Short mmCIF file of C-alpha atoms in Angstrom, two decimals:
data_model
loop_
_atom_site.label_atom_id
_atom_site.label_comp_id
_atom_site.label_asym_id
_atom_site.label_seq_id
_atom_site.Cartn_x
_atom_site.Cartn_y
_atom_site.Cartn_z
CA UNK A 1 9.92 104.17 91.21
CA UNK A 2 12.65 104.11 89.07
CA UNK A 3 15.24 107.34 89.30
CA UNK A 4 14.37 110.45 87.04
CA UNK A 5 17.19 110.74 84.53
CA UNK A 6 18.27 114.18 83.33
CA UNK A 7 15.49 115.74 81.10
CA UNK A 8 15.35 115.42 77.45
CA UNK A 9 17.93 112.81 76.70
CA UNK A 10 15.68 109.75 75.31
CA UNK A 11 15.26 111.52 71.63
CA UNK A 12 19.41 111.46 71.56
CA UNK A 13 19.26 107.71 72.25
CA UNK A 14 16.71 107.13 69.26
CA UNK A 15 19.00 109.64 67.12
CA UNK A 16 22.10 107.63 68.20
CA UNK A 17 19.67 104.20 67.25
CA UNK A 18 19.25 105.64 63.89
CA UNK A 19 22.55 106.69 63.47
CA UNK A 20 23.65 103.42 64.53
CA UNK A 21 21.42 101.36 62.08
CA UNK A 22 22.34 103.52 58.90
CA UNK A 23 26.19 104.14 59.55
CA UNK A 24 28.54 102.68 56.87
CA UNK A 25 31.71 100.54 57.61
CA UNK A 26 34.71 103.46 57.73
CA UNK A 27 38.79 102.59 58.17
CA UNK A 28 37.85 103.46 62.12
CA UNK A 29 34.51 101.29 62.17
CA UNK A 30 33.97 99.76 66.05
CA UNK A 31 33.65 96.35 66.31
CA UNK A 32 29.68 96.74 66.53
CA UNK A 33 29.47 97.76 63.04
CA UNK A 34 32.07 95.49 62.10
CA UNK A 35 30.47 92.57 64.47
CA UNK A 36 27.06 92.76 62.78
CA UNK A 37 28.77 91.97 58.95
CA UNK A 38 28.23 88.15 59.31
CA UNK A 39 28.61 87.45 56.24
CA UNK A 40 32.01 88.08 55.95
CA UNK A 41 32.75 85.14 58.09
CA UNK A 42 33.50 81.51 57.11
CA UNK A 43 31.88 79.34 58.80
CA UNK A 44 34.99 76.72 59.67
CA UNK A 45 36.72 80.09 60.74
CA UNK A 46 38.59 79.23 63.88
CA UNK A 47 37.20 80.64 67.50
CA UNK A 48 39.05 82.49 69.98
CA UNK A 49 38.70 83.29 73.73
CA UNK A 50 39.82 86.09 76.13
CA UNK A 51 39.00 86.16 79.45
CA UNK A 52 39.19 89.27 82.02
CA UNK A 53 39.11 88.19 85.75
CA UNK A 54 38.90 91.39 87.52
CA UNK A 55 38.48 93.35 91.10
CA UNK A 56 35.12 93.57 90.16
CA UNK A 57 34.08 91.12 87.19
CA UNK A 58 34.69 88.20 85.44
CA UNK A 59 34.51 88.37 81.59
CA UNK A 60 34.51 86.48 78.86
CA UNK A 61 34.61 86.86 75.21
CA UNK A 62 34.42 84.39 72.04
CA UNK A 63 34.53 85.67 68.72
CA UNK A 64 35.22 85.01 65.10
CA UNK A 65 37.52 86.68 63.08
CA UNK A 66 36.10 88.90 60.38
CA UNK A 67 38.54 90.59 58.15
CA UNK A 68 40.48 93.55 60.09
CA UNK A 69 37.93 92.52 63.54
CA UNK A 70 36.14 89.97 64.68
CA UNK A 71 32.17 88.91 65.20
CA UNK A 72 31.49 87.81 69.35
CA UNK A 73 29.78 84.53 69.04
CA UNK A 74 29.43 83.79 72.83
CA UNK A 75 30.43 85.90 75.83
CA UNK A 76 29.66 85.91 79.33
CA UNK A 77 30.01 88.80 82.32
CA UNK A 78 29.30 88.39 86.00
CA UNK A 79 29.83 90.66 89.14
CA UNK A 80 32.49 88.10 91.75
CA UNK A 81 33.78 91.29 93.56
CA UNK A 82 37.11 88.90 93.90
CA UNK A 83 38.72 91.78 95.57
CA UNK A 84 35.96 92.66 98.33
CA UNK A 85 37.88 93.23 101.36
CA UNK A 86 41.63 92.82 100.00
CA UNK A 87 42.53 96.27 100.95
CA UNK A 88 41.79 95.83 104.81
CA UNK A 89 42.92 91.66 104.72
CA UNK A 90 45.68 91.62 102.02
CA UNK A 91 43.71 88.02 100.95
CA UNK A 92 41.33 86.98 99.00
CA UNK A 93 38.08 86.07 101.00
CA UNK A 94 36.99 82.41 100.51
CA UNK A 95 33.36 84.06 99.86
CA UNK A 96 34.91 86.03 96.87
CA UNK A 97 37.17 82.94 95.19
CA UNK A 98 33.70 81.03 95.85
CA UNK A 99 31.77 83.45 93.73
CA UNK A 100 34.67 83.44 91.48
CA UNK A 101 35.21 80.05 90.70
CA UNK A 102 31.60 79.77 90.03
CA UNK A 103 31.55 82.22 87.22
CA UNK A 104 34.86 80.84 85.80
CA UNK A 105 32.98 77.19 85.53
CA UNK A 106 30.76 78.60 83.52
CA UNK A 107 33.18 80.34 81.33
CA UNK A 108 35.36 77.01 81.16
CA UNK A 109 31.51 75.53 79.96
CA UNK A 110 31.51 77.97 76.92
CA UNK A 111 34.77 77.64 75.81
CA UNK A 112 34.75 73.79 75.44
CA UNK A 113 31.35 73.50 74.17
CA UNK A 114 32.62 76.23 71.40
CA UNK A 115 36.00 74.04 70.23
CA UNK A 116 38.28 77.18 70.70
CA UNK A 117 41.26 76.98 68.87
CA UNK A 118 43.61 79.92 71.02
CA UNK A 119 42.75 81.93 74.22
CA UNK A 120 44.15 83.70 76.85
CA UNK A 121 42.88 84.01 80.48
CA UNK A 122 44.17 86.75 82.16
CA UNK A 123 43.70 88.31 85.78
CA UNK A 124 44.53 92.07 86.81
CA UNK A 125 44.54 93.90 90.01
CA UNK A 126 43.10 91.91 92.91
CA UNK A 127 45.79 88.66 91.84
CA UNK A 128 48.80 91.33 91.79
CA UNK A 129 48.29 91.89 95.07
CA UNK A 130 46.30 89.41 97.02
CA UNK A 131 49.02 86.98 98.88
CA UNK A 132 47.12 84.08 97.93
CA UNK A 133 46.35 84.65 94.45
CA UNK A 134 48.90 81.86 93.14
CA UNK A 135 47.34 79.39 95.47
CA UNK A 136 43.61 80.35 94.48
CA UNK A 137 44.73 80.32 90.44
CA UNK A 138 46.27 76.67 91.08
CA UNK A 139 42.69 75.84 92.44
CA UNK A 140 41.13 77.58 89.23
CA UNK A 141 43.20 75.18 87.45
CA UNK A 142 42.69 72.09 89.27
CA UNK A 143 38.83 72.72 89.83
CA UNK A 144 37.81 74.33 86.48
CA UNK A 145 40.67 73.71 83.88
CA UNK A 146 41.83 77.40 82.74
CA UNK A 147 45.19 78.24 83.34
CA UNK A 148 45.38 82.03 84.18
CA UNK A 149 47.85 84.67 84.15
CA UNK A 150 48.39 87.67 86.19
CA UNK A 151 49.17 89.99 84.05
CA UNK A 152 51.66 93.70 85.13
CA UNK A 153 49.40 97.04 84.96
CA UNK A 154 51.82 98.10 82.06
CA UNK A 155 50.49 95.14 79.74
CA UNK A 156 46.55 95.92 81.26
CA UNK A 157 47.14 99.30 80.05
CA UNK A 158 48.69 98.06 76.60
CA UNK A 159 45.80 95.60 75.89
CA UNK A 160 43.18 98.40 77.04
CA UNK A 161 44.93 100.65 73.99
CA UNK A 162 44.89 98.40 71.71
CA UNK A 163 41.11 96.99 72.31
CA UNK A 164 40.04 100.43 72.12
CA UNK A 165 42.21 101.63 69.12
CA UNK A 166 39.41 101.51 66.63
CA UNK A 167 37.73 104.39 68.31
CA UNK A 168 40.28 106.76 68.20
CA UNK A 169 40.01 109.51 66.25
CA UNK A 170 42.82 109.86 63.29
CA UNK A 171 43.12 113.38 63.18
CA UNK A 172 43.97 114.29 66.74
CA UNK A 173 47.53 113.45 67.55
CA UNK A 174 47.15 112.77 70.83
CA UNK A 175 45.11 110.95 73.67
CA UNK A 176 44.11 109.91 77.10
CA UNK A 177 43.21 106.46 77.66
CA UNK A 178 41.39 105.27 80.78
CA UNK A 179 39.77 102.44 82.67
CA UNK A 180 38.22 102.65 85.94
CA UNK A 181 38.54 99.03 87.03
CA UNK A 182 37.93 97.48 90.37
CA UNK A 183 40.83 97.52 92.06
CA UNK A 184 43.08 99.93 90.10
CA UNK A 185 42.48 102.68 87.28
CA UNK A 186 44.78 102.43 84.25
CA UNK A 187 45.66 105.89 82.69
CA UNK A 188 47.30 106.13 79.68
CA UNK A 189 49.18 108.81 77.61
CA UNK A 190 49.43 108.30 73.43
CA UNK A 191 50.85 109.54 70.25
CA UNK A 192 48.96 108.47 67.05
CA UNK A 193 51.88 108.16 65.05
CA UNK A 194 51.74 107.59 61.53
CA UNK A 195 53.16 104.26 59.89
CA UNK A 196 55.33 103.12 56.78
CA UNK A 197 51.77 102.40 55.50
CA UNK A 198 50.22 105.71 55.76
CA UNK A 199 47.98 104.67 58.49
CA UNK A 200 48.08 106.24 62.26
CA UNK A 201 48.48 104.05 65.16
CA UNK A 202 48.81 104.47 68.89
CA UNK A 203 51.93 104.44 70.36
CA UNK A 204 52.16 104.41 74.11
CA UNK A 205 54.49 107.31 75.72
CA UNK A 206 53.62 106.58 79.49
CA UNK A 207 50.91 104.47 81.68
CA UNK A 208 49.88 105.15 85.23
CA UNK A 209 48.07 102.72 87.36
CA UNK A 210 46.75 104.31 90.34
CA UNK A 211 46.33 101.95 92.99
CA UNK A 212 42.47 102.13 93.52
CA UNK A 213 39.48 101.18 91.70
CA UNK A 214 34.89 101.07 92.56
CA UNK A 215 35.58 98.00 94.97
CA UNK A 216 38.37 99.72 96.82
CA UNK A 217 37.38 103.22 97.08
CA UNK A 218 33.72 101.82 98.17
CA UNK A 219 35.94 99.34 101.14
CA UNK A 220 37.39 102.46 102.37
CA UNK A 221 34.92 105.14 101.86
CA UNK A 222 31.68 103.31 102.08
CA UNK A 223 28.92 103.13 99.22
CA UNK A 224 25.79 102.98 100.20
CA UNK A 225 25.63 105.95 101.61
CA UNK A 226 28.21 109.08 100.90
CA UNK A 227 27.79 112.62 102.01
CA UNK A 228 28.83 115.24 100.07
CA UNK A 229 32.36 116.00 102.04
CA UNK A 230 32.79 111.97 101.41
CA UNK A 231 32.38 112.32 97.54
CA UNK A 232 34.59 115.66 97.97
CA UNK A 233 37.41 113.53 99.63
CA UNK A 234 37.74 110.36 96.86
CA UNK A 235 38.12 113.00 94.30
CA UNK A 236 40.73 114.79 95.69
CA UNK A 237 42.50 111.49 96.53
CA UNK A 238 42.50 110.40 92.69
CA UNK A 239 43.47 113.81 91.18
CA UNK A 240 46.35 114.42 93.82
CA UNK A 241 47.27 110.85 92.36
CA UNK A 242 47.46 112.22 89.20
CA UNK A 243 49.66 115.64 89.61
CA UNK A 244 53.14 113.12 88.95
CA UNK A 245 51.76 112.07 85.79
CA UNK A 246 50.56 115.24 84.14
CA UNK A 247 53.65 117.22 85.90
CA UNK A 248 56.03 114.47 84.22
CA UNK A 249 54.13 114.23 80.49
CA UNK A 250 53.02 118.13 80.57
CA UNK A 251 50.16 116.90 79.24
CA UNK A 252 47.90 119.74 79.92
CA UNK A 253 49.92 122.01 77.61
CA UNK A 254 49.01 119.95 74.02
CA UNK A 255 44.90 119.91 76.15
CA UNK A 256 44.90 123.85 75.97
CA UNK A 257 46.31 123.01 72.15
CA UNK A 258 43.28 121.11 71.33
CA UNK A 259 45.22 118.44 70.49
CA UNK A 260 44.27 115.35 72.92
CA UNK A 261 41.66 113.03 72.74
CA UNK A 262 40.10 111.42 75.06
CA UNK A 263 38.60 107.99 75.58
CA UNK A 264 37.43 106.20 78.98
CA UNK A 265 36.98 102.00 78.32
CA UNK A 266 35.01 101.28 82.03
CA UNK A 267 31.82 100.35 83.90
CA UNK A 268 31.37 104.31 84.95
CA UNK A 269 31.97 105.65 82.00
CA UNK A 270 29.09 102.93 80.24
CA UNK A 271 26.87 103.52 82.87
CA UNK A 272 27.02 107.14 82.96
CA UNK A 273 26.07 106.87 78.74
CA UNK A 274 23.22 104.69 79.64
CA UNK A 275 22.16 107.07 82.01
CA UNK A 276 22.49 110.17 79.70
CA UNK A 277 20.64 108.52 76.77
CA UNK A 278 17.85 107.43 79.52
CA UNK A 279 18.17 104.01 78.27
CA UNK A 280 14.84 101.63 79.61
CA UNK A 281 17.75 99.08 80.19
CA UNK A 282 21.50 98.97 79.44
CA UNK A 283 22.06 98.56 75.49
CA UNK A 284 25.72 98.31 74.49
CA UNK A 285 25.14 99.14 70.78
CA UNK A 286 24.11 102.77 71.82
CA UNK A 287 26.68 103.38 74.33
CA UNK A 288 29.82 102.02 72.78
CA UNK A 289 31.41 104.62 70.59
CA UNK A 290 29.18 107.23 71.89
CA UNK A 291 30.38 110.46 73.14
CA UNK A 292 30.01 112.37 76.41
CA UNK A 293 30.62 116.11 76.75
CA UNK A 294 31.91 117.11 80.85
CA UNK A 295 29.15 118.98 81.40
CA UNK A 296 27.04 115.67 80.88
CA UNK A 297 29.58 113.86 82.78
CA UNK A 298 29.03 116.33 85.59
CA UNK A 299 25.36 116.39 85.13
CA UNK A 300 24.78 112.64 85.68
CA UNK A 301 27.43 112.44 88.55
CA UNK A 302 25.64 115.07 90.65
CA UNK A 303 22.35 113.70 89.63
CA UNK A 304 23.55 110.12 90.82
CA UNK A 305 25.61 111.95 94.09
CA UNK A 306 22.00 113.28 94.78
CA UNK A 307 20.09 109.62 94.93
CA UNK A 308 20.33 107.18 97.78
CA UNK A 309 21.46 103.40 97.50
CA UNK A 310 17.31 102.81 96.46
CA UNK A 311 17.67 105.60 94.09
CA UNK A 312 20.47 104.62 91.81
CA UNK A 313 20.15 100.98 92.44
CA UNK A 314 16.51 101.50 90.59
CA UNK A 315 17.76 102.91 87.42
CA UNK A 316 18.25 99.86 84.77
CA UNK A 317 21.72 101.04 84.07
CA UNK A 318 22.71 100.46 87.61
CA UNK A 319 21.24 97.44 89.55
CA UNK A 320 21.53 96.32 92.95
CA UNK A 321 24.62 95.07 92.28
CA UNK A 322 26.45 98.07 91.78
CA UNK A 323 24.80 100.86 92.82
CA UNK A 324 27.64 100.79 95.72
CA UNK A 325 30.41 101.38 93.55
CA UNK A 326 28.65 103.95 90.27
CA UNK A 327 30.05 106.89 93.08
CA UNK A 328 33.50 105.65 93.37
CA UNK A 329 33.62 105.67 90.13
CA UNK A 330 32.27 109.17 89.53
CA UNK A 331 34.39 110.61 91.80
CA UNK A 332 37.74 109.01 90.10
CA UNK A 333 35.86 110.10 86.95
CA UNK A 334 35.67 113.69 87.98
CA UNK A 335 39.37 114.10 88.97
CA UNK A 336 40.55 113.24 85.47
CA UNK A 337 38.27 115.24 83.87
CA UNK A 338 39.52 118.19 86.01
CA UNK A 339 43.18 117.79 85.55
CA UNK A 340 42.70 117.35 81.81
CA UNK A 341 39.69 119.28 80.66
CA UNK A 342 39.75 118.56 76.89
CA UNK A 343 35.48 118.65 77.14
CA UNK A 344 34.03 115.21 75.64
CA UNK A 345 35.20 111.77 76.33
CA UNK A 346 34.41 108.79 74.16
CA UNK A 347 32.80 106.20 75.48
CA UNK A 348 33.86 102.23 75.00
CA UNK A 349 32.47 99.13 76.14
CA UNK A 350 35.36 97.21 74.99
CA UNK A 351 38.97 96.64 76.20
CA UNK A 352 41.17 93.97 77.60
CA UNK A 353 39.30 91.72 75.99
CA UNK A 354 38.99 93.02 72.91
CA UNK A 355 42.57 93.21 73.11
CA UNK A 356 43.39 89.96 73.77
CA UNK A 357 41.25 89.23 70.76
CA UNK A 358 43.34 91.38 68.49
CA UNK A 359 46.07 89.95 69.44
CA UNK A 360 45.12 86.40 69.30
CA UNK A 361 44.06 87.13 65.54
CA UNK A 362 47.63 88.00 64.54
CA UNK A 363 49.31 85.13 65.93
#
């Protein structure tokens, strides 16, 4: 049997349908809205790629550009855990670079069969610090024909902000940006800061990437199975990671302000939407741009804390695949929420890609 979700939550997820179907384009419209406007887009338009190769995933995105955004034409996501094991072995495992380079075949697949004109191919945590991530990258480009970079935390965080910009509210100066990856979690702190143009845009004032992600905290802590005193111990970890951060920004003082945002671009914070809006199966259209308030966050975490592998692994916004890592993720979830309390989080399925994306588009 499938897990019980909280009670009452499927009428939000046909409000947020609705809501979804009737809402007009604004200045701050999410690429959905913007995404489902084909008509804006010529036809002979030129087709761009961005590629994510994670701790956890591989991803790919090809899209169109449409006006101020763009309209995905192909994309492709699969689970390669590259960085399984890294934290004990320092290497990648040839199990993991197998699973890799399968996925990225396929990715190399879609973007010759869709004549892209500019991409970039990027990879994050696991190749900063695996000792043989050059040698496995040459492989990737010897074997499959994409030449990837490994790119510093500071420009993960940058593209993160500015794939997720379009979500941001206007109106509140400032903001906390997140992403729970696989093998690192990106925090960073932002002005919106108003240009020569009239128009408010985020402007980075520090980044933090804490050196643990799902697939590392579930290596060293185990995820199958984790007792309460386990869950207690990964979230003190993460927010005694934090204290250098918030003691150097003084963050919390503008929080107690009401003046910080917050959004969180990351597999938890997804799931944890799909789970609140007791979604029959994982729908990114209703979770991306929707909003969670902490006492849902902490509602779903302690329902999910309360399940066993079978348990979450049954609910169709888990899987198999990762119901292993969802309370790795909580737990890093729940130590930013308690060192900056600001009370709702915005949710985004979108991020270095998407930034990639916007960048390719003004080039």
């Amino acid at each position: 049997m499938p897990s019980p979700a909280p009670h009452g939550l499927a009428p939000q997820a046909q409000e947020l349908a609705r809501s979804v179907a009737t809402t007009a384009l604004r200045p701050d419209a999410d690429f959905r809205e913007i995404a489902a406007t084909p008509r804006a887009a010529h036809p002979f338009a030129r087709q761009l790629a961005a590629l994510d190769l994670g701790t956890n995933n591989c991803r790919l995105l090809v899209a169109r550009p449409v006006g101020s955004g763009f309209r995905v034409v192909d994309a492709f996501s699969r689970i390669v855990r590259l960085g399984e094991g890294l934290a004990a072995t320092g290497a990648l495992s040839d199990a993991a670079m197998t699973r890799t380079l399968d996925a990225l075949r396929i990715c190399a697949e879609k973007i010759a069969a869709r004549k892209v004109a500019a991409g970039r191919y990027v990879a994050t945590e696991a190749c900063r610090r695996a000792a043989n991530c050059e040698a496995f990258l040459a492989r990737v480009q010897e074997e499959v024909g994409l030449e990837i970079e490994i790119i510093s935390s500071r420009e993960e965080a940058r593209l993160v902000v500015t794939g997720c910009a379009p979500l941001l509210h206007p109106r509140i100066p400032y903001a906390i940006v997140f992403d729970i990856g696989g093998g690192s979690t990106e925090i960073v702190w932002l002005r919106l800061a108003r240009g020569p143009d009239g128009r408010r845009s985020p402007h980075i004032l520090g980044a933090l990437s804490l050196p643990f992600g799902v697939v590392t905290l579930t290596d060293r802590f185990g995820g199958a199975e984790v007792s309460p005193a386990t869950y207690r111990l990964m979230i003190a970890e993460a927010a005694a990671a934090l204290i250098p951060f918030e003691r150097n920004h003084r963050i919390l003082r503008h929080v107690r302000a009401g003046r910080v945002q917050m959004l969180g671009s990351s597999g938890t914070v997804t799931t944890l939407a799909g789970i609140h809006l007791a979604l029959p199966r994982y729908i990114r259209a209703l979770v991306d741009g929707s909003t969670l308030t902490f006492e849902q966050i902490a509602a779903v975490s302690a329902h999910l804390a309360g399940l066993d592998f079978a348990g979450r692994a049954a609910n169709p916004c888990i899987g198999h695949e990762r119901a292993d890592l969802v309370l790795s993720g909580c737990a890093v979830l729940d130590a930013i929420c308690a060192t900056w309390p600001v009370g709702r989080l915005r949710v985004a399925d979108r991020g270095v890609r998407e930034g990639i994306l916007f960048d390719l588009m003004q080039t």
